[in-house]
JSON list of C-alpha atoms in Angstrom, two decimals:
[
{"chain": "A", "resi": 1, "resn": "MET", "atom": "CA", "xyz": [86.45, 167.33, 109.83]},
{"chain": "A", "resi": 2, "resn": "ASP", "atom": "CA", "xyz": [86.67, 163.65, 110.59]},
{"chain": "A", "resi": 3, "resn": "LYS", "atom": "CA", "xyz": [89.56, 161.93, 112.29]},
{"chain": "A", "resi": 4, "resn": "GLY", "atom": "CA", "xyz": [91.13, 160.83, 109.00]},
{"chain": "A", "resi": 5, "resn": "SER", "atom": "CA", "xyz": [91.11, 164.24, 107.32]},
{"chain": "A", "resi": 6, "resn": "PRO", "atom": "CA", "xyz": [94.52, 165.67, 106.43]},
{"chain": "A", "resi": 7, "resn": "VAL", "atom": "CA", "xyz": [95.68, 168.88, 108.06]},
{"chain": "A", "resi": 8, "resn": "PHE", "atom": "CA", "xyz": [98.13, 171.07, 106.15]},
{"chain": "A", "resi": 9, "resn": "VAL", "atom": "CA", "xyz": [100.65, 173.23, 108.00]},
{"chain": "A", "resi": 10, "resn": "VAL", "atom": "CA", "xyz": [103.16, 175.34, 106.07]},
{"chain": "A", "resi": 11, "resn": "ALA", "atom": "CA", "xyz": [105.94, 177.46, 107.55]},
{"chain": "A", "resi": 12, "resn": "CYS", "atom": "CA", "xyz": [106.44, 180.64, 105.49]},
{"chain": "A", "resi": 13, "resn": "ASP", "atom": "CA", "xyz": [109.49, 182.86, 105.77]},
{"chain": "A", "resi": 14, "resn": "GLY", "atom": "CA", "xyz": [108.77, 185.20, 102.86]},
{"chain": "A", "resi": 15, "resn": "SER", "atom": "CA", "xyz": [111.07, 183.41, 100.44]},
{"chain": "A", "resi": 16, "resn": "VAL", "atom": "CA", "xyz": [110.01, 182.49, 96.92]},
{"chain": "A", "resi": 17, "resn": "GLN", "atom": "CA", "xyz": [110.16, 178.80, 97.88]},
{"chain": "A", "resi": 18, "resn": "SER", "atom": "CA", "xyz": [107.83, 179.28, 100.85]},
{"chain": "A", "resi": 19, "resn": "VAL", "atom": "CA", "xyz": [105.33, 181.13, 98.65]},
{"chain": "A", "resi": 20, "resn": "HIS", "atom": "CA", "xyz": [105.33, 178.19, 96.24]},
{"chain": "A", "resi": 21, "resn": "ALA", "atom": "CA", "xyz": [104.91, 175.77, 99.15]},
{"chain": "A", "resi": 22, "resn": "ALA", "atom": "CA", "xyz": [101.98, 177.77, 100.52]},
{"chain": "A", "resi": 23, "resn": "LYS", "atom": "CA", "xyz": [100.26, 177.85, 97.12]},
{"chain": "A", "resi": 24, "resn": "MET", "atom": "CA", "xyz": [100.72, 174.09, 96.68]},
{"chain": "A", "resi": 25, "resn": "ALA", "atom": "CA", "xyz": [99.42, 173.41, 100.19]},
{"chain": "A", "resi": 26, "resn": "ALA", "atom": "CA", "xyz": [96.38, 175.62, 99.51]},
{"chain": "A", "resi": 27, "resn": "GLN", "atom": "CA", "xyz": [95.59, 173.63, 96.38]},
{"chain": "A", "resi": 28, "resn": "LEU", "atom": "CA", "xyz": [96.00, 170.32, 98.23]},
{"chain": "A", "resi": 29, "resn": "ALA", "atom": "CA", "xyz": [93.89, 171.49, 101.16]},
{"chain": "A", "resi": 30, "resn": "GLU", "atom": "CA", "xyz": [91.12, 172.61, 98.82]},
{"chain": "A", "resi": 31, "resn": "ALA", "atom": "CA", "xyz": [91.22, 169.40, 96.78]},
{"chain": "A", "resi": 32, "resn": "LEU", "atom": "CA", "xyz": [91.25, 167.12, 99.84]},
{"chain": "A", "resi": 33, "resn": "GLY", "atom": "CA", "xyz": [88.95, 169.21, 102.04]},
{"chain": "A", "resi": 34, "resn": "GLY", "atom": "CA", "xyz": [91.43, 169.72, 104.86]},
{"chain": "A", "resi": 35, "resn": "PRO", "atom": "CA", "xyz": [92.23, 172.89, 106.79]},
{"chain": "A", "resi": 36, "resn": "LEU", "atom": "CA", "xyz": [95.34, 174.94, 106.00]},
{"chain": "A", "resi": 37, "resn": "THR", "atom": "CA", "xyz": [97.44, 176.72, 108.61]},
{"chain": "A", "resi": 38, "resn": "LEU", "atom": "CA", "xyz": [100.22, 179.10, 107.59]},
{"chain": "A", "resi": 39, "resn": "LEU", "atom": "CA", "xyz": [102.96, 179.84, 110.11]},
{"chain": "A", "resi": 40, "resn": "SER", "atom": "CA", "xyz": [105.12, 182.93, 109.75]},
{"chain": "A", "resi": 41, "resn": "VAL", "atom": "CA", "xyz": [108.71, 182.18, 110.72]},
{"chain": "A", "resi": 42, "resn": "PHE", "atom": "CA", "xyz": [111.73, 184.45, 110.94]},
{"chain": "A", "resi": 43, "resn": "PRO", "atom": "CA", "xyz": [115.03, 184.44, 112.83]},
{"chain": "A", "resi": 44, "resn": "TYR", "atom": "CA", "xyz": [114.88, 185.67, 116.41]},
{"chain": "A", "resi": 45, "resn": "SER", "atom": "CA", "xyz": [117.81, 188.01, 115.85]},
{"chain": "A", "resi": 46, "resn": "LYS", "atom": "CA", "xyz": [115.83, 189.93, 113.22]},
{"chain": "A", "resi": 47, "resn": "SER", "atom": "CA", "xyz": [112.63, 190.00, 115.28]},
{"chain": "A", "resi": 48, "resn": "SER", "atom": "CA", "xyz": [114.04, 191.09, 118.63]},
{"chain": "A", "resi": 49, "resn": "PRO", "atom": "CA", "xyz": [114.53, 194.77, 117.62]},
{"chain": "A", "resi": 50, "resn": "LEU", "atom": "CA", "xyz": [110.92, 194.79, 116.40]},
{"chain": "A", "resi": 51, "resn": "VAL", "atom": "CA", "xyz": [109.65, 193.45, 119.71]},
{"chain": "A", "resi": 52, "resn": "ILE", "atom": "CA", "xyz": [111.71, 195.90, 121.73]},
{"chain": "A", "resi": 53, "resn": "ALA", "atom": "CA", "xyz": [110.79, 198.82, 119.46]},
{"chain": "A", "resi": 54, "resn": "GLY", "atom": "CA", "xyz": [107.08, 198.06, 119.95]},
{"chain": "A", "resi": 55, "resn": "ALA", "atom": "CA", "xyz": [107.33, 197.65, 123.72]},
{"chain": "A", "resi": 56, "resn": "THR", "atom": "CA", "xyz": [106.47, 200.30, 126.24]},
{"chain": "A", "resi": 57, "resn": "THR", "atom": "CA", "xyz": [108.12, 200.81, 129.61]},
{"chain": "A", "resi": 58, "resn": "ALA", "atom": "CA", "xyz": [105.12, 199.23, 131.30]},
{"chain": "A", "resi": 59, "resn": "THR", "atom": "CA", "xyz": [105.18, 196.08, 129.14]},
{"chain": "A", "resi": 60, "resn": "ALA", "atom": "CA", "xyz": [108.93, 195.61, 128.56]},
{"chain": "A", "resi": 61, "resn": "ARG", "atom": "CA", "xyz": [110.48, 192.79, 130.57]},
{"chain": "A", "resi": 62, "resn": "PHE", "atom": "CA", "xyz": [114.27, 192.52, 130.44]}
]
């Protein structure tokens, strides 16, 4: 990848709109030869129970 190559980064939250954005970015990245990075995003309030539920006593830091 040379210095002028485009880099495509798309934040995906699972919504229909983010799926469409990811598909469009994939098509653009393929057509222009640039890399594509997908970021998964979600509200902290929804993720915190998941993090705590997956933690063990040895790894949990409160």
